[in-house]
Amino acid sequence: MPTKTLWMEFRRDTFVNAIKQLKPQTKVKKFLTLELEISFNNGEACFDMGGLMKKIPASAEWDGYAVVPMNFIFSFTKIQPSNDPVRIEFIDQKFKIETSKVSSKWSAQSTFNRI
C-alpha cells in the first residue's frame, strides 16, 4: 500500500475519449459492478477493463495499479473534469479526480489474470 500521494496527469479530451471507448453500447447490469485498473507505463496511462485497454500520453508518479469502480470513472463522460490537464491521485485507499473521491484498491501487480 502506498504511503505517499501517487498522481498522474493527462489531457482532458484524451482522457474522456479513452473512457468513452471503454463503455459498452448497451446497458448491462454486470457492467455497473466492473472495475477499471489504472496503471502507468512508458509515458502512458493505461486503462484496463479486463483485457480491453486504452492508453493515453501522461506524466506520473505512479508505481502500481489502482482498481477503481467503472461507474465512478464513467461519470466523467457526462460531467467532464474542469481542469486541463486532469490530475488523478491515489492516497489512503481513495482514488481522486478533482474533488470527487471513491474508495479503491491498490496493487503492486495487475489484478487481472494474464495468459
Coordinates of C-alpha atoms in Angstrom, one line a residue:
M1 CA 0.0 0.0 0.0
P2 CA 1.5 3.4 -1.0
T3 CA 2.4 5.8 1.8
K4 CA 2.7 8.8 -0.4
T5 CA 0.3 10.5 -2.7
L6 CA 0.6 9.0 -6.2
W7 CA -0.5 11.1 -9.1
M8 CA -1.0 11.1 -12.9
E9 CA -1.8 13.9 -15.3
F10 CA -3.1 13.8 -18.9
R11 CA -5.1 15.9 -21.3
R12 CA -8.8 16.1 -20.5
D13 CA -10.0 15.4 -24.1
T14 CA -7.8 12.3 -24.4
F15 CA -9.0 11.0 -21.0
V16 CA -12.7 11.5 -21.8
N17 CA -12.3 9.9 -25.2
A18 CA -10.5 6.9 -23.8
I19 CA -13.1 6.1 -21.2
K20 CA -15.9 6.6 -23.6
Q21 CA -14.4 3.9 -25.8
L22 CA -14.4 1.5 -22.9
K23 CA -18.1 2.0 -22.2
P24 CA -20.4 -0.7 -23.8
Q25 CA -23.1 0.5 -26.2
T26 CA -25.9 -1.3 -24.3
K27 CA -26.6 -1.1 -20.6
V28 CA -25.7 -4.3 -18.8
K29 CA -26.3 -4.7 -15.1
K30 CA -23.0 -6.6 -14.7
F31 CA -21.3 -3.5 -16.1
L32 CA -22.1 -1.5 -13.0
T33 CA -20.0 -3.9 -10.9
L34 CA -17.0 -3.9 -13.1
E35 CA -13.7 -2.4 -12.1
L36 CA -11.1 -0.4 -14.1
E37 CA -7.4 -1.0 -13.5
I38 CA -5.3 2.2 -13.9
S39 CA -1.5 1.9 -14.3
F40 CA 1.4 3.9 -15.9
N41 CA 4.0 2.5 -18.2
N42 CA 6.5 4.2 -20.5
G43 CA 4.8 7.7 -20.5
E44 CA 1.3 6.3 -20.9
A45 CA -1.7 6.0 -18.6
C46 CA -3.2 2.5 -19.1
F47 CA -6.9 2.0 -18.5
D48 CA -7.6 -1.8 -18.5
M49 CA -11.1 -3.3 -18.1
G50 CA -10.2 -7.0 -18.0
G51 CA -8.5 -7.1 -21.4
L52 CA -10.0 -4.1 -23.1
M53 CA -7.3 -1.5 -22.8
K54 CA -6.9 2.2 -23.7
K55 CA -3.6 4.1 -23.4
I56 CA -3.0 7.8 -23.4
P57 CA 0.1 10.0 -23.0
A58 CA 0.6 11.0 -19.4
S59 CA 3.1 12.1 -16.8
A60 CA 3.1 10.5 -13.4
E61 CA 4.5 9.3 -10.1
W62 CA 2.5 6.1 -10.2
D63 CA 4.2 2.7 -9.4
G64 CA 1.4 0.2 -9.3
Y65 CA -2.2 -0.4 -10.2
A66 CA -5.3 1.4 -8.8
V67 CA -8.5 -0.6 -9.1
V68 CA -11.5 1.8 -9.4
P69 CA -15.2 1.2 -9.9
M70 CA -16.2 1.7 -13.5
N71 CA -19.3 3.6 -12.8
F72 CA -17.2 6.3 -10.9
I73 CA -14.9 6.7 -13.9
F74 CA -17.8 6.8 -16.5
S75 CA -19.5 9.6 -14.6
F76 CA -16.7 11.8 -16.1
T77 CA -18.0 11.3 -19.6
K78 CA -21.2 13.2 -18.7
I79 CA -19.7 15.8 -16.5
Q80 CA -16.2 16.3 -17.6
P81 CA -13.4 17.3 -15.3
S82 CA -13.0 21.1 -15.2
N83 CA -9.2 21.1 -15.1
D84 CA -6.9 20.5 -18.2
P85 CA -4.7 18.7 -17.7
V86 CA -6.7 16.3 -15.5
R87 CA -4.9 15.2 -12.3
I88 CA -5.8 11.9 -10.7
E89 CA -4.5 10.9 -7.3
F90 CA -4.4 7.8 -5.0
I91 CA -3.9 8.3 -1.3
D92 CA -5.2 6.4 1.8
Q93 CA -7.2 3.9 -0.2
K94 CA -9.0 6.7 -2.1
F95 CA -8.9 7.5 -5.8
K96 CA -9.4 11.1 -6.5
I97 CA -10.3 13.2 -9.6
E98 CA -10.5 16.9 -8.7
T99 CA -12.9 17.0 -5.7
S100 CA -14.5 13.6 -6.4
K101 CA -13.2 10.6 -4.4
V102 CA -14.1 6.9 -4.2
S103 CA -12.8 4.0 -2.2
S104 CA -10.5 1.9 -4.2
K105 CA -7.7 -0.7 -4.1
W106 CA -4.0 -0.6 -4.8
S107 CA -1.9 -3.4 -6.0
A108 CA 1.8 -3.7 -6.9
Q109 CA 0.9 -6.0 -9.7
S110 CA -2.0 -6.4 -12.1
T111 CA -5.2 -7.9 -10.6
F112 CA -6.3 -9.3 -14.0
N113 CA -5.2 -12.9 -14.9
R114 CA -3.0 -12.7 -17.9
I115 CA -2.3 -15.6 -20.2

